[in-house]
Coordinates of C-alpha atoms and ligand atoms in Angstrom, one line a residue:
X1 CA 113.8 112.0 83.5
X2 CA 116.7 110.6 85.6
X3 CA 115.3 109.8 89.0
X4 CA 117.3 108.6 92.0
X5 CA 117.2 104.8 92.1
X6 CA 116.3 104.8 95.8
X7 CA 113.3 107.1 95.1
X8 CA 112.2 104.7 92.3
X9 CA 112.6 101.7 94.6
X10 CA 110.5 103.3 97.4
X11 CA 107.8 104.5 95.0
X12 CA 107.6 101.0 93.6
X13 CA 106.9 99.6 97.1
X14 CA 104.4 102.4 97.9
X15 CA 102.4 102.2 94.6
X16 CA 102.8 98.5 93.7
X17 CA 100.7 97.9 90.5
X18 CA 100.1 101.6 90.0
X19 CA 103.9 102.3 89.8
X20 CA 104.2 102.0 86.0
X21 CA 101.4 104.6 85.4
X22 CA 103.2 106.9 88.0
X23 CA 106.6 106.6 86.4
X24 CA 105.2 107.1 82.9
X25 CA 103.8 110.5 84.0
X26 CA 107.4 111.8 84.2
X27 CA 107.4 111.7 80.3
X28 CA 104.3 113.8 80.2
X29 CA 104.3 117.6 80.2
X30 CA 103.7 119.3 83.5
X31 CA 100.7 121.6 84.1
X32 CA 100.7 125.4 84.6
X33 CA 98.3 127.3 86.8
X34 CA 97.2 130.8 87.9
X35 CA 94.8 131.8 90.6
X36 CA 92.7 135.0 90.1
X37 CA 92.8 137.4 93.0
X38 CA 89.3 138.2 94.4
X39 CA 90.7 141.2 96.2
X40 CA 91.4 142.9 92.9
X41 CA 89.1 141.4 90.3
X42 CA 85.5 140.2 89.7
X43 CA 84.5 136.8 88.6
X44 CA 84.2 137.8 84.9
X45 CA 87.9 138.9 84.8
X46 CA 89.0 135.6 83.1
X47 CA 87.0 136.7 80.0
X48 CA 89.4 139.7 79.7
X49 CA 92.4 137.5 79.5
X50 CA 94.0 137.2 76.1
X51 CA 94.6 133.5 76.3
X52 CA 92.6 130.4 77.1
X53 CA 92.1 129.3 80.7
X54 CA 90.6 126.1 82.0
X55 CA 89.2 125.6 85.5
X56 CA 91.2 123.6 88.1
X57 CA 88.7 121.3 89.9
X58 CA 89.9 121.8 93.5
X59 CA 90.1 125.6 93.5
X60 CA 87.3 128.0 92.6
X61 CA 89.7 130.7 91.5
X62 CA 92.3 128.4 89.9
X63 CA 92.9 128.0 86.1
X64 CA 95.2 126.0 83.9
X65 CA 97.0 127.9 81.1
X66 CA 99.0 126.6 78.2
X67 CA 102.8 126.5 78.8
X68 CA 103.5 128.8 75.8
X69 CA 101.7 131.7 77.5
X70 CA 103.6 134.1 79.6
X71 CA 101.1 135.5 82.2
X72 CA 104.0 136.8 84.4
X73 CA 104.9 139.3 81.7
X74 CA 101.5 140.9 81.6
X75 CA 100.4 144.2 83.2
X76 CA 97.5 142.4 84.9
X77 CA 100.1 140.4 86.8
X78 CA 101.7 143.5 88.0
X79 CA 98.3 144.8 89.0
X80 CA 97.9 141.7 91.2
X81 CA 94.9 140.4 89.2
X82 CA 96.3 136.9 89.6
X83 CA 99.1 134.8 91.2
X84 CA 101.0 132.2 89.3
X85 CA 100.8 128.9 91.3
X86 CA 101.4 125.3 90.6
X87 CA 97.8 123.8 90.2
X88 CA 98.1 121.1 93.0
X89 CA 99.3 123.7 95.5
X90 CA 95.9 125.4 95.2
X91 CA 94.3 122.5 97.1
X92 CA 95.9 123.8 100.3
X93 CA 94.2 127.2 100.4
X94 CA 90.9 125.5 99.6
X95 CA 91.5 123.2 102.6
X96 CA 92.1 126.1 105.0
X97 CA 88.8 127.5 103.9
X98 CA 89.4 131.0 105.4
X99 CA 86.5 133.3 106.2
X100 CA 86.4 137.1 106.6
X101 CA 87.2 137.9 110.3
X102 CA 89.3 134.8 110.9
X103 CA 92.7 134.9 112.8
X104 CA 95.0 132.8 110.7
X105 CA 98.7 132.0 110.8
X106 CA 100.7 130.5 107.9
X107 CA 103.9 129.3 109.5
X108 CA 106.0 128.4 106.4
X109 CA 104.8 131.0 104.0
X110 CA 107.4 132.1 101.5
X111 CA 107.0 132.9 98.7
X112 CA 103.3 133.4 99.5
X113 CA 101.2 131.1 97.3
X114 CA 99.0 130.0 100.2
X115 CA 99.0 133.3 102.1
X116 CA 97.8 135.2 99.0
X117 CA 95.1 132.6 98.4
X118 CA 93.9 132.6 102.1
X119 CA 94.0 136.5 102.3
X120 CA 91.8 136.7 99.2
X121 CA 89.1 134.7 101.0
X122 CA 89.3 137.0 104.0
X123 CA 88.3 140.2 102.1
X124 CA 90.6 142.4 104.2
X125 CA 88.8 141.3 107.4
X126 CA 90.5 139.6 110.4
X127 CA 94.2 139.0 110.5
X128 CA 96.7 136.7 108.7
X129 CA 100.2 136.3 110.0
X130 CA 102.5 135.2 107.3
X131 CA 105.8 133.8 108.6
X132 CA 108.9 132.2 107.2
X133 CA 112.1 131.3 109.1
X134 CA 114.2 132.5 106.1
X135 CA 114.7 136.3 106.1
X136 CA 115.8 136.3 102.5
X137 CA 112.7 134.4 101.4
X138 CA 110.5 136.8 103.4
X139 CA 111.5 139.7 101.1
X140 CA 109.8 138.0 98.1
X141 CA 106.9 137.0 100.3
X142 CA 106.3 140.6 101.3
X143 CA 106.4 141.7 97.6
X144 CA 103.8 139.1 96.7
X145 CA 101.6 140.2 99.6
X146 CA 101.9 143.8 98.5
X147 CA 101.2 143.1 94.8
X148 CA 98.1 141.2 95.8
X149 CA 96.7 144.2 97.5
X150 CA 96.4 142.6 101.0
X151 CA 95.8 145.0 103.9
X152 CA 95.5 142.6 106.9
X153 CA 98.8 140.7 107.0
X154 CA 101.6 140.7 109.5
X155 CA 104.8 139.4 107.9
X156 CA 107.3 137.8 110.3
X157 CA 110.5 135.9 110.1
X158 CA 110.7 133.7 113.2
X159 CA 111.2 130.2 114.4
X160 CA 107.6 129.0 115.0
X161 CA 108.5 128.1 118.6
X162 CA 109.0 131.9 119.3
X163 CA 105.6 132.7 117.8
X164 CA 104.0 130.0 119.9
X165 CA 105.5 131.6 123.0
X166 CA 104.2 135.0 122.1
X167 CA 100.7 134.0 120.9
X168 CA 99.5 130.7 122.6
X169 CA 96.0 129.7 121.6
X170 CA 95.4 132.9 119.6
X171 CA 94.6 131.6 116.1
X172 CA 91.3 130.1 114.6
X173 CA 93.3 128.4 111.8
X174 CA 96.9 127.4 111.5
X175 CA 98.6 126.3 108.3
X176 CA 101.8 124.3 108.2
X177 CA 102.8 124.1 104.5
X178 CA 105.8 122.2 105.6
X179 CA 109.4 122.3 104.3
X180 CA 109.7 118.8 102.8
X181 CA 111.8 116.6 100.6
X182 CA 109.8 117.8 97.5
X183 CA 109.4 114.5 95.7
X184 CA 106.2 115.7 94.2
X185 CA 107.9 118.6 92.4
X186 CA 110.7 116.7 90.5
X187 CA 108.8 117.1 87.2
X188 CA 108.3 120.8 87.8
X189 CA 111.8 121.5 89.0
X190 CA 114.4 118.8 88.3
X191 CA 116.9 120.7 90.5
X192 CA 115.0 119.3 93.5
X193 CA 116.3 115.8 92.7
X194 CA 119.8 116.8 93.7
X195 CA 118.5 118.4 97.0
X196 CA 116.6 115.2 97.7
X197 CA 119.8 113.2 97.3
X198 CA 121.5 115.5 99.8
X199 CA 118.5 116.0 102.2
X200 CA 115.9 113.3 102.0
X201 CA 112.7 112.6 104.0
X202 CA 114.6 111.7 107.2
X203 CA 116.1 115.2 107.4
X204 CA 112.7 116.9 107.2
X205 CA 110.8 114.7 109.6
X206 CA 112.2 116.3 112.8
X207 CA 111.7 119.8 111.4
X208 CA 108.0 119.0 110.5
X209 CA 107.5 117.5 114.0
X210 CA 108.8 120.6 115.7
X211 CA 106.7 123.0 113.5
X212 CA 103.6 120.9 114.2
X213 CA 104.3 121.2 118.0
X214 CA 104.3 125.0 117.7
X215 CA 101.2 124.9 115.5
X216 CA 99.4 123.1 118.2
X217 CA 100.4 125.7 120.8
X218 CA 99.2 128.6 118.5
X219 CA 95.8 127.1 117.8
X220 CA 92.8 127.8 119.9
X221 CA 90.4 125.2 121.1
X222 CA 87.9 124.5 118.3
X223 CA 90.3 125.7 115.7
X224 CA 91.7 123.8 112.7
X225 CA 95.2 122.9 111.7
X226 CA 96.0 122.3 108.1
X227 CA 99.2 120.4 107.2
X228 CA 100.5 120.0 103.7
X229 CA 103.6 118.8 101.8
X230 CA 104.6 118.4 98.2
X231 CA 106.2 115.0 98.7
X232 CA 105.0 111.4 98.3
X233 CA 106.6 109.3 101.0
X234 CA 104.4 108.4 104.0
X235 CA 107.0 109.4 106.6
X236 CA 106.4 113.1 105.9
X237 CA 102.6 112.6 105.3
X238 CA 100.3 110.0 106.9
X239 CA 102.9 108.8 109.4
X240 CA 103.7 112.4 110.5
X241 CA 99.9 113.0 111.1
X242 CA 99.5 109.6 112.8
X243 CA 102.3 110.5 115.2
X244 CA 100.8 113.9 115.8
X245 CA 97.4 112.3 116.6
X246 CA 99.1 109.9 119.1
X247 CA 100.9 112.8 120.8
X248 CA 97.9 115.1 120.8
X249 CA 94.7 112.9 121.1
X250 CA 92.5 116.0 121.4
X251 CA 92.7 116.3 117.5
X252 CA 90.6 114.5 114.9
X253 CA 91.0 114.5 111.1
X254 CA 88.2 116.4 109.4
X255 CA 86.7 115.6 105.9
X256 CA 87.7 118.0 103.1
X257 CA 84.3 118.1 101.4
X258 CA 85.2 121.1 99.3
X259 CA 88.2 119.4 97.5
X260 CA 86.9 117.1 94.8
X261 CA 87.8 115.1 92.9
X262 CA 91.2 114.0 94.3
X263 CA 92.8 110.9 95.8
X264 CA 92.8 109.9 99.4
X265 CA 95.7 109.2 101.8
X266 CA 97.1 105.8 102.6
X267 CA 95.5 103.8 105.5
X268 CA 97.3 103.7 108.8
X269 CA 96.9 100.6 111.1
X270 CA 94.0 101.2 113.5
X271 CA 93.2 104.6 112.0
X272 CA 92.2 103.6 108.5
X273 CA 88.9 105.4 108.2
X274 CA 90.3 108.6 109.6
X275 CA 93.0 108.6 106.9
X276 CA 90.4 108.6 104.1
X277 CA 89.9 112.2 105.1
X278 CA 93.4 113.2 104.1
X279 CA 93.9 114.0 100.4
X280 CA 96.6 113.4 97.8
X281 CA 97.2 114.6 94.3
X282 CA 99.2 112.4 91.9
X283 CA 100.7 113.3 88.6
X284 CA 99.4 110.2 86.9
X285 CA 95.8 110.7 88.3
X286 CA 95.3 114.4 88.4
X287 CA 96.4 117.3 86.3
X288 CA 99.0 118.6 88.7
X289 CA 102.1 117.7 90.6
X290 CA 102.3 115.6 93.9
X291 CA 100.7 117.0 97.0
X292 CA 99.3 115.9 100.4
X293 CA 96.9 117.7 102.7
X294 CA 95.4 116.9 106.1
X295 CA 93.1 119.0 108.2
X296 CA 92.7 118.5 111.9
X297 CA 90.2 119.9 114.4
X298 CA 91.4 120.7 118.0
X299 CA 88.7 119.6 120.3
X300 CA 89.9 120.2 123.8
X301 CA 90.1 123.1 126.1
X302 CA 93.7 124.0 126.9
X303 CA 95.8 127.2 126.9
X304 CA 93.9 130.2 127.9
X305 CA 96.6 132.9 127.9
X306 CA 95.1 136.3 127.2
X307 CA 97.0 137.9 124.3
X308 CA 97.4 141.7 124.2
X309 CA 96.3 143.4 121.0
X310 CA 98.5 145.8 119.1
X311 CA 98.0 149.4 120.2
X312 CA 98.7 151.7 117.2
X313 CA 100.4 155.1 117.9
X314 CA 100.9 157.9 115.4
X315 CA 102.0 161.5 115.7
X316 CA 99.4 164.2 115.0
X317 CA 101.7 165.6 112.3
X318 CA 102.0 162.4 110.4
X319 CA 98.3 161.7 110.6
X320 CA 97.5 165.2 109.4
X321 CA 99.9 164.8 106.5
X322 CA 98.2 161.5 105.6
X323 CA 94.8 163.1 105.7
X324 CA 96.0 166.0 103.6
X325 CA 97.3 163.5 101.0
X326 CA 94.1 161.5 100.8
X327 CA 92.0 164.6 100.5
X328 CA 94.2 165.8 97.6
X329 CA 93.6 162.5 95.7
X330 CA 89.9 162.3 96.7
X331 CA 90.1 159.0 98.7
X332 CA 87.7 158.5 101.5
X333 CA 89.1 155.7 103.7
X334 CA 86.9 152.9 104.9
X335 CA 85.6 152.8 108.5
X336 CA 88.4 152.1 111.0
X337 CA 91.4 153.0 108.9
X338 CA 92.0 156.5 110.4
X339 CA 91.4 155.2 113.9
X340 CA 94.0 152.4 113.6
X341 CA 97.0 154.1 112.0
X342 CA 100.5 153.4 113.3
X343 CA 103.9 155.1 112.8
X344 CA 107.1 153.2 113.1
X345 CA 110.0 155.7 112.6
X346 CA 109.1 157.3 109.3
X347 CA 106.8 154.5 108.1
X348 CA 103.0 154.8 108.4
X349 CA 100.7 151.7 108.5
X350 CA 97.1 150.8 109.0
X351 CA 96.9 148.0 111.6
X352 CA 93.8 145.8 111.7
X353 CA 92.1 145.9 115.1
X354 CA 92.5 142.1 115.6
X355 CA 96.3 142.3 115.3
X356 CA 98.2 140.9 118.3
X357 CA 101.1 142.6 120.0
X358 CA 104.4 141.9 118.2
X359 CA 107.0 143.2 120.7
X360 CA 110.2 141.1 120.7
X361 CA 109.4 139.4 117.3
X362 CA 111.1 139.9 114.0
X363 CA 108.4 141.7 112.1
X364 CA 109.0 142.6 108.4
X365 CA 105.7 144.4 107.8
X366 CA 102.5 145.0 109.7
X367 CA 99.0 145.5 108.2
X368 CA 98.8 147.9 105.3
X369 CA 101.9 149.9 104.6
X370 CA 100.6 153.3 103.6
X371 CA 103.7 155.4 103.0
X372 CA 106.4 157.4 104.7
X373 CA 106.2 160.7 106.7
X374 CA 109.5 162.6 106.3
X375 CA 110.4 166.3 106.3
X376 CA 106.7 167.1 107.1
X377 CA 105.5 165.4 104.0
X378 CA 103.6 162.2 103.4
X379 CA 104.7 160.1 100.5
X380 CA 102.4 157.2 99.5
X381 CA 103.8 153.6 99.2
X382 CA 103.4 151.0 96.4
X383 CA 101.5 148.8 98.8
X384 CA 99.0 151.7 99.4
X385 CA 98.3 151.9 95.6
X386 CA 98.1 148.1 95.1
X387 CA 95.4 147.7 97.7
X388 CA 93.2 150.5 96.3
X389 CA 90.5 150.1 93.7
X390 CA 90.3 152.9 91.1
X391 CA 86.7 153.7 92.0
X392 CA 87.8 154.7 95.5
X393 CA 90.0 157.5 94.2
X394 CA 89.1 160.7 92.3
X395 CA 92.6 161.4 91.0
X396 CA 93.4 158.5 88.7
X397 CA 94.8 157.9 85.3
X398 CA 93.3 154.9 83.5
X399 CA 95.3 153.3 80.8
X400 CA 93.9 150.8 78.4
X401 CA 95.6 147.4 78.7
X402 CA 96.8 147.7 75.1
X403 CA 98.1 151.2 75.5
X404 CA 101.9 151.4 75.0
X405 CA 102.0 153.8 78.0
X406 CA 101.2 150.8 80.3
X407 CA 104.6 149.2 79.4
X408 CA 106.3 152.6 79.6
X409 CA 104.9 153.2 83.1
X410 CA 105.9 149.7 84.2
X411 CA 109.4 150.4 82.9
X412 CA 109.6 153.4 85.1
X413 CA 109.5 156.0 82.3
X414 CA 108.1 159.5 82.6
X415 CA 104.8 160.0 80.7
X416 CA 103.3 163.1 79.2
X417 CA 99.8 163.6 80.6
X418 CA 97.4 166.5 80.1
X419 CA 96.0 166.8 83.7
X420 CA 96.4 169.2 86.6
X421 CA 99.3 168.9 88.9
X422 CA 99.1 166.4 91.8
X423 CA 99.3 162.8 92.8
X424 CA 97.4 160.2 90.7
X425 CA 96.7 156.5 91.0
X426 CA 97.8 154.9 87.7
X427 CA 95.7 152.0 86.6
X428 CA 95.5 149.4 83.8
X429 CA 91.8 149.2 83.0
X430 CA 90.1 149.0 86.4
X431 CA 93.1 147.7 88.3
X432 CA 95.6 149.9 90.2
X433 CA 99.3 149.7 89.3
X434 CA 101.0 152.4 91.3
X435 CA 101.4 156.1 91.8
X436 CA 102.5 159.0 89.6
X437 CA 103.0 162.7 90.4
X438 CA 102.1 165.1 87.7
X439 CA 104.1 168.4 87.4
X440 CA 103.5 170.6 84.4
X441 CA 101.9 167.8 82.3
X442 CA 104.7 165.3 83.0
X443 CA 103.9 162.2 85.1
X444 CA 106.8 161.4 87.4
X445 CA 106.8 157.7 87.7
X446 CA 106.5 156.5 91.4
X447 CA 106.3 152.8 90.8
X448 CA 108.4 150.9 93.3
X449 CA 111.9 150.8 91.8
X450 CA 112.4 147.0 92.5
X451 CA 109.1 146.2 90.7
X452 CA 110.0 147.9 87.4
X453 CA 110.2 146.0 84.2
X454 CA 113.6 145.9 82.6
Ligands
SAM1 C1 107.0 124.4 101.0 S1 107.8 125.9 101.3 C2 106.4 127.0 101.5 C3 105.7 127.4 100.3 C4 104.7 128.5 100.6 N1 103.7 128.1 101.6 C5 103.9 128.9 99.4 O1 102.7 128.5 99.2 O2 104.4 129.7 98.6 C6 108.4 125.7 102.9 C7 109.0 127.0 103.5 O3 109.3 126.6 104.9 C8 110.3 127.5 105.3 N2 110.9 126.8 106.5 C9 111.9 125.9 106.6 N3 112.1 125.6 107.9 C10 111.2 126.3 108.6 C11 110.9 126.4 110.0 N4 111.5 125.7 110.9 N5 109.9 127.3 110.3 C12 109.2 128.0 109.4 N6 109.5 128.0 108.1 C13 110.4 127.1 107.7 C14 111.2 127.5 104.1 O4 112.0 128.7 104.1 C15 110.2 127.5 102.9 O5 110.0 128.8 102.5

């Protein structure tokens, strides 16, 4: 692989006698990974997969697969049973260590690898805000959140500084998976070499510094801030964290006991022991690309601004129409759903009770998008279907994974089905795929048009 001479020179200085092992790794094949989604599947799901999987050490739900396999072309992928993710990137979600009920913000989230990992640990409880400054990247982020069947996510496209103004001290956990020079991903995506030559580490340092300052404002006292990059140089990693610790002495690095076995960060003068708590993954030492992660605990008492919670409002007509729909399919909503429904123009959502007020912010989606209320009728959304389990619904059509009708459904075709008229949740085995409406034994395909297979 043709690497920039300046990059090679800097890596030689950084790695010294380990440099030749490092550079030889660029002639080795890269590794491929997928992470099973606990919101949709049970632990034994991997036994159902048609190809071999091998555990990734630093992520309980992570598996390597062989590069000849095509898991992205499988119906289980469309059912959100797993997310395809570079193996090293899974270390970050493990570091965040989300718990049900947490309030979490992922500031640089697109296309959603870490958000979907974190949300799976939250089991639909608490709130996760998933933000990315780029509106075009947020579109794909939202799709990945919906496919994964997540109900408790607010998707925004904002400068983190605006979020910090709106929600100071609100979050238990903040993740900054920072935009970076991407040195760790050259083997996975050689196009990044050209971007590195155009925008190197020095271009990213001020952006990272500014996002970290917002992260500090968003985090509550006693909360944790996780910072990660997919680059090797120390400016964007250890030096960035050392500078942050100097600016905000109320933080300490915390040990990441749940991430083993990986490498540790480089020492920093006067802070050596602390930096043993930061973690690195190297392509010549671990089976994955380059990554860095640091987790910091905020110890002091500072901002105490009360944050208003979101107050959902829905018209009686829209709510009645929704209730009529769920009765027709035999779905009994979990506690709290009917009490926290919200209508925005024709769109109907469930908003988790922990959700903060979002007025004045660029919000792409809030909570669980259930469907639309138009012309006195409720029409269910793809996101509603994705976050349901078949055993929660009476009206369902279960197709075997090998049934040709699965492919036909995913292509948007009409199927012949011998059931009564009405709406049905269409499933592959025990995983929901989307909606269909049966009229005279024909299933009108309601899978989201942009998700269809070509
Ligand atoms: C490393 S990628 C994030 C990957 C993502 N966390 C995942 O796991 O799929 C960095 C992201 O930061 C976004 N970004 C760049 N500048 C930003 C800023 N100032 N604030 C927030 N996000 C930013 C980019 O659009 C990009 O999507």
